[in-house]
CSV table of C-alpha atoms in Angstrom, one decimal:
chain,number,residue,atom,x,y,z
A,1,MET,CA,-23.8,23.1,-80.3
A,2,ASN,CA,-25.3,24.2,-83.6
A,3,ILE,CA,-24.8,27.5,-85.4
A,4,VAL,CA,-26.8,28.3,-88.5
A,5,ILE,CA,-25.7,31.1,-90.9
A,6,ILE,CA,-28.2,32.5,-93.4
A,7,GLY,CA,-26.3,33.9,-96.5
A,8,SER,CA,-23.0,33.2,-98.2
A,9,GLY,CA,-21.7,36.7,-98.9
A,10,ILE,CA,-18.6,38.2,-97.4
A,11,ALA,CA,-20.1,38.6,-94.0
A,12,ALA,CA,-21.5,35.0,-93.8
A,13,VAL,CA,-18.2,33.4,-95.1
A,14,THR,CA,-16.0,35.5,-92.8
A,15,ALA,CA,-18.1,34.6,-89.8
A,16,ALA,CA,-18.0,30.9,-90.7
A,17,ALA,CA,-14.2,31.0,-91.2
A,18,GLU,CA,-13.7,32.8,-87.9
A,19,LEU,CA,-16.0,30.4,-86.0
A,20,ARG,CA,-14.0,27.4,-87.2
A,21,LYS,CA,-10.7,29.1,-86.6
A,22,LEU,CA,-11.6,30.0,-83.0
A,23,HIS,CA,-13.3,26.6,-82.4
A,24,PRO,CA,-11.8,23.8,-84.5
A,25,GLY,CA,-13.7,21.1,-82.6
A,26,THR,CA,-16.4,19.4,-84.8
A,27,GLU,CA,-18.8,19.2,-81.9
A,28,LEU,CA,-19.6,22.7,-83.0
A,29,CYS,CA,-21.8,22.2,-86.1
A,30,ILE,CA,-22.0,25.0,-88.6
A,31,ASP,CA,-24.7,25.1,-91.3
A,32,MET,CA,-24.7,27.7,-94.0
A,33,VAL,CA,-27.8,28.3,-96.1
A,34,SER,CA,-27.3,30.1,-99.5
A,35,ALA,CA,-29.6,30.7,-102.4
A,36,ASP,CA,-26.9,32.3,-104.6
A,37,THR,CA,-25.0,30.3,-107.2
A,38,PRO,CA,-22.1,30.0,-106.8
A,39,PRO,CA,-22.3,30.4,-103.1
A,40,ASP,CA,-19.1,32.4,-102.6
A,41,TYR,CA,-17.8,34.8,-105.2
A,42,THR,CA,-16.4,38.3,-105.3
A,43,ARG,CA,-19.3,40.6,-106.1
A,44,PRO,CA,-17.2,43.7,-106.6
A,45,ARG,CA,-15.8,42.0,-109.8
A,46,LEU,CA,-19.2,41.5,-111.4
A,47,PRO,CA,-18.6,44.4,-113.8
A,48,GLU,CA,-15.8,42.4,-115.2
A,49,VAL,CA,-18.2,39.6,-116.2
A,50,VAL,CA,-20.4,42.3,-117.9
A,51,ALA,CA,-17.4,43.7,-119.7
A,52,GLY,CA,-16.3,40.2,-120.8
A,53,THR,CA,-12.9,40.6,-119.2
A,54,ALA,CA,-13.4,37.9,-116.6
A,55,ASP,CA,-15.0,34.5,-116.8
A,56,PRO,CA,-17.7,33.9,-114.2
A,57,ALA,CA,-15.8,30.9,-112.8
A,58,ALA,CA,-12.8,33.2,-112.1
A,59,LEU,CA,-14.9,35.1,-109.5
A,60,THR,CA,-15.4,32.1,-107.3
A,61,ILE,CA,-13.5,32.4,-104.1
A,62,ARG,CA,-14.2,29.3,-102.0
A,63,LYS,CA,-15.5,26.1,-103.5
A,64,ALA,CA,-17.3,23.1,-102.0
A,65,ASP,CA,-14.0,21.5,-100.9
A,66,TRP,CA,-13.2,24.6,-98.7
A,67,PHE,CA,-16.4,24.3,-96.8
A,68,ALA,CA,-16.1,20.5,-96.5
A,69,ALA,CA,-12.5,20.8,-95.2
A,70,ARG,CA,-13.8,23.0,-92.4
A,71,HIS,CA,-16.8,20.8,-91.6
A,72,ILE,CA,-19.2,23.5,-92.6
A,73,THR,CA,-22.4,22.0,-94.1
A,74,LEU,CA,-23.4,24.1,-97.1
A,75,HIS,CA,-27.1,24.1,-98.1
A,76,ASN,CA,-26.9,25.4,-101.7
A,77,PRO,CA,-28.9,26.3,-103.7
A,78,ALA,CA,-31.4,26.6,-100.9
A,79,ARG,CA,-33.5,29.3,-99.3
A,80,ALA,CA,-34.3,30.1,-95.7
A,81,VAL,CA,-38.0,30.6,-95.7
A,82,ARG,CA,-38.8,31.2,-92.1
A,83,ILE,CA,-37.4,31.3,-88.6
A,84,ASP,CA,-39.2,29.8,-85.5
A,85,ARG,CA,-37.5,31.6,-82.6
A,86,ALA,CA,-39.4,29.7,-80.0
A,87,ALA,CA,-38.3,26.3,-81.3
A,88,LYS,CA,-34.9,27.7,-82.4
A,89,GLN,CA,-35.3,26.4,-86.0
A,90,VAL,CA,-34.6,27.8,-89.4
A,91,PHE,CA,-36.8,26.2,-92.1
A,92,VAL,CA,-35.1,25.7,-95.4
A,93,GLN,CA,-36.5,25.1,-98.9
A,94,LYS,CA,-34.3,23.1,-101.3
A,95,ASP,CA,-35.7,21.8,-104.6
A,96,SER,CA,-39.2,20.8,-103.7
A,97,ALA,CA,-38.5,19.8,-100.1
A,98,GLU,CA,-38.6,21.8,-96.9
A,99,TYR,CA,-36.8,20.9,-93.7
A,100,GLY,CA,-35.7,22.5,-90.4
A,101,LEU,CA,-32.2,23.3,-89.0
A,102,SER,CA,-32.0,23.6,-85.2
A,103,TYR,CA,-29.7,26.2,-83.8
A,104,ASP,CA,-28.2,27.4,-80.5
A,105,GLY,CA,-27.0,30.5,-82.3
A,106,LEU,CA,-28.2,32.0,-85.5
A,107,LEU,CA,-26.5,34.5,-87.7
A,108,ILE,CA,-28.5,36.4,-90.3
A,109,ALA,CA,-26.1,37.6,-93.0
A,110,ALA,CA,-28.7,37.9,-95.7
A,111,GLY,CA,-27.1,41.0,-97.4
A,112,ALA,CA,-29.1,43.5,-99.3
A,113,GLN,CA,-31.2,43.8,-102.4
A,114,ALA,CA,-30.6,46.3,-105.2
A,115,ASN,CA,-33.0,49.2,-105.3
A,116,ARG,CA,-35.2,49.0,-108.4
A,117,PRO,CA,-37.2,52.3,-108.6
A,118,ALA,CA,-39.4,50.8,-111.4
A,119,VAL,CA,-39.7,47.3,-112.8
A,120,PRO,CA,-41.4,47.2,-116.2
A,121,GLN,CA,-43.8,44.3,-116.6
A,122,PRO,CA,-44.4,42.1,-119.6
A,123,GLY,CA,-46.2,44.2,-122.3
A,124,SER,CA,-44.4,47.4,-121.2
A,125,PRO,CA,-42.3,49.1,-123.9
A,126,ALA,CA,-39.3,49.0,-121.5
A,127,PHE,CA,-39.7,45.3,-120.5
A,128,GLY,CA,-36.5,43.4,-120.7
A,129,SER,CA,-34.3,46.5,-121.0
A,130,VAL,CA,-34.0,47.5,-117.3
A,131,PHE,CA,-31.4,45.9,-115.0
A,132,ALA,CA,-29.6,46.0,-111.7
A,133,LEU,CA,-26.2,44.5,-110.9
A,134,ARG,CA,-26.1,42.8,-107.6
A,135,THR,CA,-25.7,39.0,-108.2
A,136,MET,CA,-24.0,36.7,-110.7
A,137,SER,CA,-27.3,36.1,-112.4
A,138,ASP,CA,-27.8,39.9,-112.8
A,139,ALA,CA,-24.4,40.1,-114.5
A,140,LEU,CA,-25.0,37.2,-116.8
A,141,ALA,CA,-28.5,38.6,-117.8
A,142,LEU,CA,-27.1,42.1,-118.5
A,143,LYS,CA,-24.1,40.7,-120.5
A,144,ALA,CA,-26.5,38.6,-122.7
A,145,HIS,CA,-28.7,41.6,-123.3
A,146,LEU,CA,-25.9,43.9,-124.3
A,147,ALA,CA,-24.5,41.6,-127.0
A,148,PRO,CA,-27.2,42.7,-129.5
A,149,HIS,CA,-27.9,46.1,-128.0
A,150,THR,CA,-24.9,48.2,-128.5
A,151,GLU,CA,-26.3,51.6,-129.5
A,152,SER,CA,-26.8,53.4,-126.2
A,153,ALA,CA,-27.2,52.8,-122.5
A,154,VAL,CA,-28.0,54.7,-119.3
A,155,ILE,CA,-26.6,54.0,-115.9
A,156,VAL,CA,-28.7,55.6,-113.2
A,157,GLY,CA,-26.4,56.5,-110.3
A,158,GLY,CA,-23.0,58.1,-110.2
A,159,GLY,CA,-21.6,56.3,-107.1
A,160,LEU,CA,-18.7,53.9,-106.9
A,161,LEU,CA,-20.6,50.9,-108.4
A,162,GLY,CA,-22.4,53.0,-111.0
A,163,ILE,CA,-19.1,54.3,-112.4
A,164,GLU,CA,-17.6,50.8,-112.5
A,165,ALA,CA,-20.7,49.5,-114.1
A,166,ALA,CA,-20.7,52.2,-116.7
A,167,ARG,CA,-17.1,51.5,-117.7
A,168,ALA,CA,-18.0,47.8,-118.0
A,169,VAL,CA,-21.0,48.5,-120.3
A,170,LYS,CA,-18.7,50.7,-122.4
A,171,HIS,CA,-16.1,48.0,-122.6
A,172,ALA,CA,-18.8,45.5,-123.6
A,173,GLY,CA,-19.2,47.5,-126.8
A,174,VAL,CA,-22.0,50.0,-126.2
A,175,ARG,CA,-21.3,53.1,-128.2
A,176,ARG,CA,-22.8,55.7,-125.9
A,177,VAL,CA,-23.0,55.3,-122.2
A,178,HIS,CA,-24.7,58.0,-120.1
A,179,VAL,CA,-24.2,58.2,-116.3
A,180,ILE,CA,-26.9,60.1,-114.5
A,181,GLU,CA,-26.4,61.3,-111.0
A,182,THR,CA,-29.1,63.2,-109.1
A,183,ALA,CA,-26.6,65.0,-106.8
A,184,PRO,CA,-24.8,68.1,-108.1
A,185,ARG,CA,-21.5,66.1,-108.5
A,186,MET,CA,-20.2,62.6,-108.9
A,187,LEU,CA,-19.4,60.5,-105.8
A,188,PRO,CA,-21.0,63.1,-103.5
A,189,ARG,CA,-20.3,61.1,-100.4
A,190,GLN,CA,-16.6,60.3,-101.2
A,191,LEU,CA,-15.3,63.4,-103.0
A,192,ASP,CA,-15.7,67.1,-102.6
A,193,GLU,CA,-16.4,69.6,-105.4
A,194,ARG,CA,-12.9,69.8,-106.7
A,195,GLY,CA,-12.2,66.1,-106.5
A,196,SER,CA,-15.5,65.3,-108.3
A,197,GLU,CA,-14.7,67.9,-111.0
A,198,LEU,CA,-11.4,66.2,-111.7
A,199,LEU,CA,-13.1,62.8,-111.8
A,200,SER,CA,-15.9,63.9,-114.1
A,201,ALA,CA,-13.4,65.4,-116.5
A,202,TYR,CA,-11.5,62.1,-116.6
A,203,LEU,CA,-14.6,60.0,-117.1
A,204,GLU,CA,-15.6,62.2,-120.1
A,205,GLN,CA,-12.1,61.6,-121.5
A,206,THR,CA,-12.7,57.8,-121.3
A,207,GLY,CA,-15.8,58.1,-123.4
A,208,LEU,CA,-18.6,58.2,-120.7
A,209,ILE,CA,-21.2,61.0,-120.9
A,210,VAL,CA,-21.8,62.4,-117.4
A,211,HIS,CA,-25.0,64.2,-116.3
A,212,THR,CA,-25.2,65.6,-112.8
A,213,GLY,CA,-28.0,67.3,-110.9
A,214,GLN,CA,-30.6,65.3,-112.9
A,215,ALA,CA,-33.5,63.4,-111.6
A,216,PRO,CA,-35.6,61.8,-114.4
A,217,ASP,CA,-39.0,60.3,-113.5
A,218,LEU,CA,-38.0,56.6,-113.4
A,219,LYS,CA,-41.6,55.5,-112.8
A,220,ARG,CA,-42.3,56.3,-116.4
A,221,LEU,CA,-40.2,53.2,-117.3
A,222,GLU,CA,-43.3,51.2,-116.3
A,223,THR,CA,-45.2,52.5,-119.3
A,224,GLU,CA,-42.8,54.2,-121.7
A,225,ARG,CA,-39.7,53.4,-123.8
A,226,ALA,CA,-36.3,54.1,-122.1
A,227,ALA,CA,-35.4,56.6,-124.8
A,228,GLU,CA,-38.6,58.6,-124.1
A,229,VAL,CA,-37.9,58.6,-120.3
A,230,PHE,CA,-34.4,59.9,-120.6
A,231,ARG,CA,-34.7,62.1,-123.7
A,232,ALA,CA,-34.8,65.4,-121.8
A,233,VAL,CA,-31.6,64.5,-120.0
A,234,CYS,CA,-29.6,62.6,-122.6
A,235,ALA,CA,-30.9,63.9,-125.9
A,236,ASP,CA,-30.4,60.3,-127.2
A,237,ASP,CA,-33.1,58.3,-129.0
A,238,GLY,CA,-31.0,55.2,-129.2
A,239,ILE,CA,-31.2,54.1,-125.5
A,240,GLU,CA,-31.7,50.4,-125.3
A,241,THR,CA,-30.5,49.6,-121.8
A,242,VAL,CA,-31.1,51.0,-118.4
A,243,LEU,CA,-29.0,49.9,-115.4
A,244,TYR,CA,-29.9,50.9,-111.9
A,245,SER,CA,-27.1,51.7,-109.5
A,246,VAL,CA,-29.0,53.6,-106.8
A,247,GLY,CA,-28.1,51.8,-103.7
A,248,VAL,CA,-29.4,48.8,-101.9
A,249,ARG,CA,-32.1,47.8,-99.3
A,250,PRO,CA,-31.0,45.7,-96.4
A,251,ASP,CA,-32.8,42.3,-96.6
A,252,THR,CA,-34.8,42.3,-93.4
A,253,ALA,CA,-37.7,40.1,-94.6
A,254,LEU,CA,-36.9,37.0,-92.6
A,255,ALA,CA,-36.0,39.0,-89.5
A,256,ALA,CA,-39.2,41.1,-89.6
A,257,ASP,CA,-41.4,38.0,-90.3
A,258,CYS,CA,-40.2,36.4,-87.1
A,259,GLY,CA,-40.6,39.5,-85.0
A,260,LEU,CA,-37.0,40.8,-84.7
A,261,ALA,CA,-36.6,44.6,-84.3
A,262,CYS,CA,-35.9,46.2,-87.6
A,263,ALA,CA,-35.7,49.8,-88.9
A,264,ARG,CA,-33.9,50.2,-92.2
A,265,GLY,CA,-31.9,47.1,-91.3
A,266,ILE,CA,-31.9,44.5,-88.6
A,267,ILE,CA,-31.1,46.3,-85.4
A,268,VAL,CA,-28.1,45.0,-83.5
A,269,ASN,CA,-26.0,46.0,-80.4
A,270,ASP,CA,-22.2,46.0,-80.1
A,271,ALA,CA,-22.3,42.2,-79.6
A,272,MET,CA,-24.1,42.0,-83.0
A,273,GLN,CA,-27.1,40.6,-81.2
A,274,THR,CA,-30.6,41.4,-82.5
A,275,SER,CA,-33.6,41.9,-80.2
A,276,ASP,CA,-33.3,38.1,-79.6
A,277,ALA,CA,-30.1,37.3,-77.7
A,278,ALA,CA,-29.7,34.0,-79.6
A,279,VAL,CA,-30.0,35.6,-83.0
A,280,TYR,CA,-27.2,37.8,-84.5
A,281,ALA,CA,-26.9,39.8,-87.7
A,282,ALA,CA,-23.9,41.2,-89.7
A,283,GLY,CA,-23.1,42.8,-93.0
A,284,ASP,CA,-25.4,44.7,-95.3
A,285,CYS,CA,-28.6,43.6,-93.5
A,286,ALA,CA,-27.5,44.8,-90.1
A,287,GLU,CA,-28.1,48.3,-88.5
A,288,PHE,CA,-25.9,49.5,-85.7
A,289,ASN,CA,-26.5,52.8,-84.0
A,290,GLY,CA,-28.8,53.8,-86.8
A,291,VAL,CA,-26.3,53.1,-89.6
A,292,CYS,CA,-26.4,50.4,-92.3
A,293,TRP,CA,-23.0,50.7,-93.9
A,294,GLY,CA,-23.3,48.4,-96.9
A,295,ILE,CA,-19.5,48.4,-97.4
A,296,VAL,CA,-16.9,45.6,-97.3
A,297,PRO,CA,-14.9,46.9,-94.2
A,298,SER,CA,-18.1,46.9,-92.0
A,299,ALA,CA,-19.1,43.5,-93.2
A,300,LEU,CA,-15.7,42.0,-92.3
A,301,GLU,CA,-15.6,43.7,-88.9
A,302,GLN,CA,-19.2,42.9,-88.0
A,303,ALA,CA,-18.9,39.3,-89.1
A,304,SER,CA,-15.7,38.7,-87.0
A,305,ALA,CA,-17.3,40.4,-84.0
A,306,ALA,CA,-20.4,38.3,-84.4
A,307,ALA,CA,-18.4,35.0,-84.5
A,308,ARG,CA,-16.5,35.9,-81.4
A,309,MET,CA,-19.6,36.9,-79.5
A,310,MET,CA,-21.5,33.8,-80.5
A,311,LEU,CA,-18.8,31.5,-79.3
A,312,TYR,CA,-18.6,33.5,-76.0
A,313,ALA,CA,-22.3,33.2,-75.5
A,314,LEU,CA,-22.2,29.4,-76.2
A,315,TYR,CA,-18.9,28.4,-74.5
A,316,GLY,CA,-18.0,31.3,-72.1
A,317,GLY,CA,-14.3,32.2,-71.5
A,318,ALA,CA,-12.7,35.6,-71.7
A,319,GLU,CA,-15.0,38.2,-73.0
A,320,PRO,CA,-13.9,39.2,-76.6
A,321,ALA,CA,-13.8,42.6,-78.1
A,322,ARG,CA,-17.1,44.0,-79.2
A,323,TYR,CA,-17.9,45.7,-82.4
A,324,VAL,CA,-17.0,49.4,-82.7
A,325,GLN,CA,-18.6,51.6,-85.4
A,326,THR,CA,-16.7,51.2,-88.7
A,327,VAL,CA,-14.6,54.1,-89.9
A,328,PRO,CA,-15.9,54.6,-93.5
A,329,SER,CA,-13.4,54.5,-96.4
A,330,ALA,CA,-13.8,54.1,-100.1
A,331,MET,CA,-11.4,53.4,-103.0
A,332,LEU,CA,-12.2,53.8,-106.7
A,333,ARG,CA,-10.0,52.9,-109.6
A,334,VAL,CA,-11.1,54.2,-113.0
A,335,GLY,CA,-8.6,53.5,-115.8
A,336,GLU,CA,-5.5,55.6,-114.9
A,337,ARG,CA,-7.1,57.5,-112.1
A,338,GLU,CA,-7.7,56.5,-108.5
A,339,ALA,CA,-9.6,58.1,-105.6
A,340,VAL,CA,-9.5,57.2,-101.9
A,341,SER,CA,-11.3,58.7,-99.0
A,342,GLY,CA,-11.6,58.0,-95.3
A,343,GLY,CA,-13.3,59.2,-92.1
A,344,LYS,CA,-15.2,62.4,-92.4
A,345,ALA,CA,-14.0,63.3,-95.9
A,346,VAL,CA,-17.0,65.3,-97.1
A,347,LEU,CA,-18.9,67.6,-94.8
A,348,THR,CA,-22.6,68.1,-94.8
A,349,PRO,CA,-23.9,71.7,-95.1
A,350,GLU,CA,-24.8,71.6,-91.4
A,351,GLU,CA,-21.2,70.6,-90.5
A,352,ILE,CA,-19.8,73.3,-92.8
A,353,GLY,CA,-21.9,75.9,-91.1
A,354,SER,CA,-21.1,74.7,-87.6
A,355,GLY,CA,-17.6,76.3,-87.6
A,356,ARG,CA,-16.2,73.1,-86.0
A,357,TYR,CA,-14.2,72.0,-89.1
A,358,ALA,CA,-11.5,73.4,-91.2
A,359,LEU,CA,-10.2,72.2,-94.6
A,360,VAL,CA,-6.5,71.9,-95.7
A,361,HIS,CA,-5.9,71.0,-99.3
A,362,ARG,CA,-3.2,70.9,-102.0
A,363,GLU,CA,-3.3,70.4,-105.7
A,364,ALA,CA,-0.6,69.6,-108.1
A,365,ALA,CA,0.1,71.7,-111.2
A,366,ALA,CA,-0.9,70.1,-114.5
A,367,GLY,CA,1.6,67.4,-115.5
A,368,ALA,CA,3.4,67.7,-112.1
A,369,GLU,CA,2.7,64.2,-111.0
A,370,THR,CA,5.8,62.0,-110.8
A,371,GLU,CA,6.5,58.4,-110.0
A,372,LYS,CA,7.3,59.5,-106.4
A,373,SER,CA,4.2,61.7,-106.0
A,374,ALA,CA,1.2,60.4,-107.9
A,375,ALA,CA,-1.4,62.5,-106.1
A,376,LEU,CA,-3.1,65.3,-108.1
A,377,TYR,CA,-5.4,66.6,-105.3
A,378,ALA,CA,-5.6,65.9,-101.6
A,379,LYS,CA,-7.6,67.3,-98.7
A,380,ALA,CA,-7.7,66.8,-94.9
A,381,VAL,CA,-10.6,67.7,-92.7
A,382,ILE,CA,-9.6,69.1,-89.3
A,383,ASP,CA,-11.8,68.8,-86.2
A,384,LEU,CA,-11.0,72.2,-84.6
A,385,GLN,CA,-12.8,71.2,-81.3
A,386,ALA,CA,-10.7,68.0,-80.9
A,387,GLY,CA,-7.6,69.4,-82.7
A,388,THR,CA,-7.4,66.2,-84.7
A,389,VAL,CA,-7.8,65.0,-88.3
A,390,ALA,CA,-11.4,63.9,-88.9
A,391,GLY,CA,-10.9,62.5,-92.4
A,392,GLY,CA,-9.4,63.1,-95.8
A,393,LEU,CA,-9.4,62.3,-99.5
A,394,VAL,CA,-6.9,61.8,-102.3
A,395,PHE,CA,-7.4,61.8,-106.1
A,396,GLY,CA,-4.5,60.8,-108.2
A,397,THR,CA,-2.9,58.8,-111.0
A,398,GLN,CA,-2.8,55.0,-111.2
A,399,GLY,CA,-1.0,53.5,-108.1
A,400,ALA,CA,-1.8,56.5,-105.9
A,401,ALA,CA,-4.9,55.1,-104.0
A,402,ALA,CA,-3.4,52.0,-102.4
A,403,ALA,CA,-0.3,53.8,-101.2
A,404,CYS,CA,-2.4,56.8,-100.0
A,405,ALA,CA,-5.0,54.6,-98.3
A,406,ARG,CA,-2.2,53.0,-96.1
A,407,ARG,CA,-1.1,56.4,-95.0
A,408,LEU,CA,-4.5,58.1,-94.7
A,409,ALA,CA,-6.1,55.6,-92.4
A,410,PRO,CA,-3.6,56.0,-89.5
A,411,LEU,CA,-3.8,59.8,-89.9
A,412,ILE,CA,-7.4,59.9,-88.8
A,413,GLY,CA,-7.6,60.9,-85.2
A,414,ARG,CA,-4.0,62.2,-85.2
A,415,PRO,CA,-3.1,65.8,-84.2
A,416,GLU,CA,-4.0,68.5,-86.6
A,417,ALA,CA,-0.3,69.3,-87.5
A,418,ASP,CA,0.1,65.8,-89.0
A,419,ALA,CA,-2.3,66.8,-91.8
A,420,SER,CA,0.0,69.4,-93.3
A,421,VAL,CA,3.0,67.0,-93.2
A,422,PHE,CA,0.8,64.4,-95.0
A,423,LEU,CA,-0.3,66.8,-97.7
A,424,GLU,CA,3.1,68.2,-98.3
A,425,GLU,CA,4.6,64.8,-98.7
A,426,LEU,CA,1.9,63.7,-101.1
A,427,ILE,CA,2.1,66.9,-103.3
A,428,PRO,CA,5.4,68.6,-102.8
A,429,ASN,CA,4.9,71.0,-105.7
A,430,ALA,CA,1.4,72.5,-105.1
A,431,VAL,CA,-0.1,75.2,-107.2
């Protein structure tokens, strides 16, 4: 039996490892096709490369010997250029050659591409100054650019990655770093108004310049200097660098070209199968029940489920557990502050108006945090209809997030009364 995996990110490698763990026999051939170099590295640490606090080699997770020891044939650097579903073949381009890989099962774990609202072309005043941060090559290009351009930079996007990127750019020696968020507050999907207010104040203390509720016309970067585009927002004529952190687009090109059903991502069912039962998808490129998560927990869960279901389809046996929608969670560490959220932590205006949810929150007095209680602000969202905890968030001092995350996750779905106990234990002396 032959399984081909397209991609080498966390979903692809997790699936490969799970396949070999569940089926050690080498009669199962596993081929992995990856265009990225190195093929397996920790992408969340790319800001450290930009900041100069980590060598690129330190980000490598699994090297060639790991794949070889597990009899996983790695095609790298190589690119999957098309899929022939009728012949069950993936065509691969490596160097100047093209060849086909036959499959009994195919997993597309192609990930996602960074959104780039405008890409200045040669001859444009902004050409060479606009970046995204998604791959190792992105990080190296940005780092090289920043070395002689240390006056001022703009990060477009105030989400988790945008904040980490902004801190990296600041650490790389840029004097003024502006963070522009179109929403009224930072981390609008992870933090509520008060949590975001505390975060913004801390970011300003660390030297970042935060602008919320701003939506500059990014298309102007195609014809104008960055300083001109952002002057009205930043009042800064020294802007030499623009870094996009405005989300990603699931990479559906191969899937769409071979006729698989796609919407925003590659549509899959709870077996991680696409519209072709022999082709699976997982990770940032996959869409389940209308959702493309684009987060590490979903990539891990989907990849493991895909591996189990592929082996079940090929070899039979007891039917394994299918994929269940991921419960979203997020953790952010910014200097001496941390934030963690899980479940339905931030309500939409429609949910607020529905009357179905209630909020319970506590906040510590200034300077009240202790070694025992590092939380500064915590909130739980109660589903009044079910009588259970729907989600929650915590903002606190260094060391708070990891401890709170372990306690917050099991709380979701528990009875409403557990929320008050949780909050009182986190912040015993609330204002």
